[in-house]
Amino acid sequence: MIDASPARTQATETVHLWRRLLSHRSVVVGGILFALVLVAALFAGWLAPFDPLDTDPTNALQPPGRDHWMGTDQLGRDIFSRVIHGARPSLIMGVAPMIISSIIGTASGMIIGYYGRWADLMMTRFSDIALAFPPILLALTVVAVLGPGLWSIALALGLSGIPFYLRMARGQVIQAKEAPFVQTAVSIGAGDARVMFRHIIYRVFPPILVMMTIHVAGAILAGAALSFLGLGIPPPTAEWGTMIQDGRQFLVLSWWMAFFPGVALAITVFATNLLGDGLRDVIDPRSKGEPIR
């Protein structure tokens, strides 16, 4: 009976959280739009009416019509099929950097925030130096060294995002260490691992989750920008940034070549940003009256 009350309270809070999420317009709209993009990425082979790599010079630069809903490009490839297939590498370029940055940055930030001392000073100075440079500049440097490609972009964008997670996690841990329940756990002899993963991590996770969602949007946009500059996925693989670059020279007479992949990119970034903003409104610690650094 003694343990049932906290468990029941936690379950009740979880139910309330889900209700708030499902009743928040930004979360619902952003989640639906992102789910549609995810479905397109996962089932592109079944949804696309044509092979995205098949060329047909006799049908080059055809405007949108009954046979080709979004028209064709300069090689006669179906743009609708290429837009659908382009969702997969675009999502990978968004999700993979987020995973790399969040794992390394959050773990490092929690460790240096909890133990402090010289490691805190050293890593804080390192993050200050890294944040002094635009993330896209660091990504350009890494891609230039490793060469263009999907995983080169993912690694480059992942490394450039580590300082942001590190600073966020560090600030949350420093704040959480002063909380009464953490001080009580330490006073009764709880080990460092128990304190961090049983008590502090619940303070760290909500803002990190919001940052992860918004990071996906930024990484997708940055990946498309690198592809637009010719440092992304090499042709003929369908990728939105490369498709926009290909359509730029035909923008006046064949506007659909750049327009439709641009719309797909805009919808995806809008959906993830909308989802991130909604999550911030619902689960940010400030919504409970607690300050956040």
Coordinates of C-alpha atoms in Angstrom, one line a residue:
M1 CA 0.0 0.0 0.0
I2 CA 2.9 2.4 0.7
D3 CA 4.4 1.9 -2.8
A4 CA 1.1 2.0 -4.6
S5 CA 0.4 5.7 -4.0
P6 CA 3.6 6.9 -5.8
A7 CA 3.0 4.5 -8.7
R8 CA -0.6 5.6 -9.0
T9 CA 0.4 9.2 -8.9
Q10 CA 3.0 8.7 -11.7
A11 CA 0.5 6.8 -13.8
T12 CA -2.0 9.6 -13.3
E13 CA 0.6 12.2 -14.4
T14 CA 1.4 10.2 -17.5
V15 CA -2.3 10.0 -18.4
H16 CA -2.6 13.8 -17.9
L17 CA 0.5 14.4 -20.0
W18 CA -0.9 12.4 -22.9
R19 CA -4.2 14.2 -22.7
R20 CA -2.5 17.5 -22.8
L21 CA -0.4 16.4 -25.8
L22 CA -3.4 15.1 -27.7
S23 CA -5.4 18.2 -27.0
H24 CA -2.6 20.6 -28.1
R25 CA -3.3 21.8 -31.7
S26 CA 0.4 22.2 -32.6
V27 CA 1.3 18.7 -31.4
V28 CA -1.6 17.1 -33.3
V29 CA -1.1 19.0 -36.6
G30 CA 2.6 18.6 -36.5
G31 CA 2.4 14.9 -35.6
I32 CA 0.0 14.2 -38.4
L33 CA 2.1 15.9 -41.0
F34 CA 5.3 14.3 -39.8
A35 CA 3.6 10.9 -39.8
L36 CA 2.6 11.4 -43.4
V37 CA 6.2 12.2 -44.4
L38 CA 7.3 9.1 -42.4
V39 CA 4.9 6.9 -44.2
A40 CA 6.1 8.2 -47.5
A41 CA 9.7 7.5 -46.5
L42 CA 9.0 3.9 -45.2
F43 CA 6.7 2.8 -48.1
A44 CA 8.1 4.8 -51.0
G45 CA 8.5 1.7 -53.1
W46 CA 4.7 1.0 -52.8
L47 CA 3.5 4.6 -53.1
A48 CA 5.6 5.8 -56.0
P49 CA 4.0 5.0 -59.4
F50 CA 7.4 5.1 -61.2
D51 CA 11.0 4.1 -60.5
P52 CA 12.7 7.4 -59.4
L53 CA 15.8 6.5 -61.5
D54 CA 14.0 5.6 -64.7
T55 CA 14.7 8.1 -67.5
D56 CA 12.5 8.9 -70.5
P57 CA 14.0 11.6 -72.7
T58 CA 10.8 11.7 -74.8
N59 CA 8.8 12.9 -71.8
A60 CA 11.4 15.4 -70.5
L61 CA 10.1 18.5 -68.8
Q62 CA 6.5 17.5 -69.0
P63 CA 4.2 19.8 -66.8
P64 CA 2.0 18.3 -64.1
G65 CA -0.7 16.2 -65.6
R66 CA -2.7 12.9 -65.4
D67 CA 0.2 10.6 -66.1
H68 CA 2.8 12.6 -64.1
W69 CA 1.1 14.4 -61.2
M70 CA 4.1 16.6 -60.5
G71 CA 5.5 16.6 -64.0
T72 CA 8.9 15.3 -65.1
D73 CA 12.5 16.6 -64.9
Q74 CA 15.0 17.3 -67.7
L75 CA 15.7 13.5 -68.0
G76 CA 12.0 12.5 -68.1
R77 CA 12.0 11.1 -64.5
D78 CA 8.7 11.3 -62.6
I79 CA 9.0 14.1 -60.0
F80 CA 6.2 12.7 -57.8
S81 CA 8.1 9.4 -57.4
R82 CA 11.3 11.2 -56.7
V83 CA 9.7 13.5 -54.1
I84 CA 8.4 10.4 -52.3
H85 CA 11.7 8.6 -52.5
G86 CA 13.5 11.7 -51.4
A87 CA 11.7 11.7 -48.1
R88 CA 13.9 8.8 -46.8
P89 CA 17.3 10.4 -47.1
S90 CA 15.9 13.7 -45.9
L91 CA 14.6 12.1 -42.7
I92 CA 17.8 10.2 -42.2
M93 CA 19.7 13.4 -42.5
G94 CA 17.4 14.8 -39.8
V95 CA 17.1 11.9 -37.4
A96 CA 20.7 10.5 -37.5
P97 CA 22.4 13.7 -36.5
M98 CA 19.8 14.2 -33.7
I99 CA 20.6 10.7 -32.3
I100 CA 24.4 11.3 -32.5
S101 CA 24.2 14.8 -30.9
S102 CA 21.6 13.9 -28.2
I103 CA 23.4 10.8 -27.0
I104 CA 26.9 12.2 -26.8
G105 CA 25.9 15.7 -25.8
T106 CA 23.4 14.7 -23.1
A107 CA 25.6 12.0 -21.6
S108 CA 28.6 14.4 -21.5
G109 CA 26.5 17.2 -20.1
M110 CA 25.1 15.1 -17.3
I111 CA 28.5 13.9 -16.3
I112 CA 30.2 17.2 -16.2
G113 CA 27.2 18.9 -14.6
Y114 CA 27.1 16.3 -11.8
Y115 CA 30.8 16.0 -11.1
G116 CA 31.9 19.5 -12.1
R117 CA 35.5 20.5 -11.2
W118 CA 38.1 20.6 -14.0
A119 CA 36.0 18.5 -16.5
D120 CA 33.2 21.1 -16.2
L121 CA 35.5 24.0 -16.9
M122 CA 37.2 22.2 -19.8
M123 CA 34.1 21.0 -21.6
T124 CA 32.3 24.4 -21.0
R125 CA 35.2 26.2 -22.7
F126 CA 35.2 23.6 -25.5
S127 CA 31.4 24.2 -26.1
D128 CA 31.9 27.9 -26.0
I129 CA 34.5 27.7 -28.7
A130 CA 32.4 25.3 -30.8
L131 CA 29.3 27.5 -30.5
A132 CA 31.3 30.5 -31.7
F133 CA 31.2 29.0 -35.2
P134 CA 28.0 28.5 -37.2
P135 CA 27.0 24.8 -37.2
I136 CA 26.8 24.8 -41.0
L137 CA 30.4 25.9 -41.2
L138 CA 31.6 22.9 -39.1
A139 CA 29.4 20.7 -41.2
L140 CA 30.9 22.0 -44.4
T141 CA 34.4 21.3 -43.0
V142 CA 33.6 17.7 -42.0
V143 CA 31.9 17.0 -45.4
A144 CA 34.8 18.5 -47.2
V145 CA 37.2 16.1 -45.4
L146 CA 35.0 13.0 -45.6
G147 CA 33.5 13.6 -49.0
P148 CA 29.9 14.1 -50.0
G149 CA 27.4 11.4 -49.0
L150 CA 24.4 10.7 -46.8
W151 CA 26.4 9.5 -43.7
S152 CA 29.0 12.1 -44.1
I153 CA 26.3 14.8 -43.7
A154 CA 24.7 12.9 -40.8
L155 CA 28.0 12.7 -39.0
A156 CA 28.9 16.3 -39.7
L157 CA 25.5 17.7 -38.5
G158 CA 25.6 15.3 -35.5
L159 CA 29.0 16.6 -34.4
S160 CA 28.0 20.2 -34.8
G161 CA 24.9 19.7 -32.6
I162 CA 26.7 18.2 -29.6
P163 CA 27.6 21.5 -27.8
F164 CA 23.9 22.5 -27.7
Y165 CA 22.8 19.3 -25.9
L166 CA 25.9 19.4 -23.6
R167 CA 25.0 22.9 -22.4
M168 CA 21.4 22.1 -21.9
A169 CA 22.0 18.9 -20.0
R170 CA 24.7 20.5 -17.9
G171 CA 22.4 23.4 -16.9
Q172 CA 19.6 21.0 -16.0
V173 CA 21.8 18.8 -13.9
I174 CA 23.3 21.7 -12.0
Q175 CA 19.8 23.0 -11.2
A176 CA 18.5 19.5 -10.3
K177 CA 21.3 18.8 -7.9
E178 CA 20.0 21.5 -5.6
A179 CA 16.5 20.1 -5.4
P180 CA 15.5 18.8 -2.0
F181 CA 14.6 15.3 -3.1
V182 CA 18.1 14.9 -4.7
Q183 CA 19.8 16.2 -1.6
T184 CA 17.7 13.7 0.5
A185 CA 18.7 10.8 -1.8
V186 CA 22.4 11.7 -1.4
S187 CA 22.1 12.1 2.3
I188 CA 20.7 8.5 2.8
G189 CA 23.6 7.1 0.8
A190 CA 22.3 6.7 -2.8
G191 CA 25.0 6.2 -5.3
D192 CA 25.8 8.6 -8.1
A193 CA 24.3 6.3 -10.8
R194 CA 21.1 5.9 -8.8
V195 CA 20.8 9.7 -8.2
M196 CA 21.4 10.5 -11.9
F197 CA 19.2 7.9 -13.5
R198 CA 16.5 7.7 -10.8
H199 CA 16.0 11.4 -10.0
I200 CA 18.0 13.8 -12.1
I201 CA 17.3 12.4 -15.5
Y202 CA 13.6 13.2 -15.2
R203 CA 14.5 16.9 -15.0
V204 CA 16.9 16.7 -17.9
F205 CA 14.7 14.7 -20.4
P206 CA 11.8 17.1 -21.1
P207 CA 13.8 20.0 -22.5
I208 CA 16.2 17.6 -24.3
L209 CA 13.1 16.0 -26.0
V210 CA 12.0 19.4 -27.2
M211 CA 15.5 20.2 -28.5
M212 CA 15.6 16.8 -30.3
T213 CA 12.4 17.5 -32.2
I214 CA 13.5 21.0 -33.2
H215 CA 17.0 19.7 -34.1
V216 CA 15.5 17.3 -36.6
A217 CA 14.0 20.2 -38.5
G218 CA 17.2 22.1 -38.5
A219 CA 19.2 19.1 -39.6
I220 CA 16.8 18.3 -42.5
L221 CA 17.1 21.9 -43.7
A222 CA 20.9 22.0 -43.3
G223 CA 21.2 18.6 -45.1
A224 CA 19.1 20.0 -48.0
A225 CA 21.3 23.1 -48.1
L226 CA 24.5 21.0 -48.3
S227 CA 22.9 18.9 -51.1
F228 CA 21.9 22.1 -52.9
L229 CA 25.6 23.2 -52.7
G230 CA 26.7 19.9 -54.2
L231 CA 28.1 18.4 -51.0
G232 CA 25.2 16.1 -50.3
I233 CA 24.0 12.8 -51.8
P234 CA 25.5 12.3 -55.3
P235 CA 23.1 11.9 -58.3
P236 CA 21.0 10.1 -59.4
T237 CA 19.7 9.4 -55.9
A238 CA 16.5 11.3 -55.2
E239 CA 17.0 13.9 -52.5
W240 CA 15.1 17.2 -52.1
G241 CA 18.0 19.5 -51.9
T242 CA 19.6 18.1 -55.0
M243 CA 16.2 18.2 -56.8
I244 CA 15.8 21.9 -56.0
Q245 CA 19.3 22.5 -57.3
D246 CA 18.5 20.6 -60.5
G247 CA 15.3 22.6 -61.0
R248 CA 16.9 26.0 -60.4
Q249 CA 18.2 26.3 -64.0
F250 CA 14.7 25.5 -65.3
L251 CA 12.8 27.7 -62.8
V252 CA 11.2 30.0 -65.4
L253 CA 9.9 27.5 -67.9
S254 CA 9.7 24.3 -65.8
W255 CA 8.9 25.7 -62.3
W256 CA 7.6 22.3 -61.1
M257 CA 11.0 20.8 -60.9
A258 CA 12.1 22.9 -57.9
F259 CA 8.6 23.8 -56.6
F260 CA 7.4 20.4 -55.5
P261 CA 10.5 19.2 -53.7
G262 CA 10.7 22.6 -52.1
V263 CA 7.1 22.2 -50.9
A264 CA 7.9 18.7 -49.5
L265 CA 10.9 20.2 -47.6
A266 CA 8.9 23.1 -46.3
I267 CA 6.1 20.8 -45.0
T268 CA 8.5 18.5 -43.3
V269 CA 10.4 21.3 -41.6
F270 CA 7.2 23.0 -40.6
A271 CA 5.8 19.8 -39.2
T272 CA 8.8 19.1 -37.0
N273 CA 9.0 22.7 -35.8
L274 CA 5.3 22.7 -35.0
L275 CA 5.7 19.4 -33.1
G276 CA 8.6 20.8 -31.2
D277 CA 6.8 24.0 -30.3
G278 CA 3.8 22.0 -29.1
L279 CA 6.0 19.7 -27.0
R280 CA 7.7 22.7 -25.4
D281 CA 4.3 24.2 -24.4
V282 CA 3.2 20.9 -22.9
I283 CA 6.3 19.3 -21.2
D284 CA 8.7 22.2 -20.7
P285 CA 9.5 22.5 -17.0
R286 CA 8.5 26.1 -17.0
S287 CA 4.9 25.0 -17.6
K288 CA 5.1 23.7 -14.0
G289 CA 6.6 26.9 -12.7
E290 CA 10.2 25.6 -12.6
P291 CA 12.9 27.7 -14.1
I292 CA 15.1 26.4 -16.8
R293 CA 18.5 27.5 -18.0

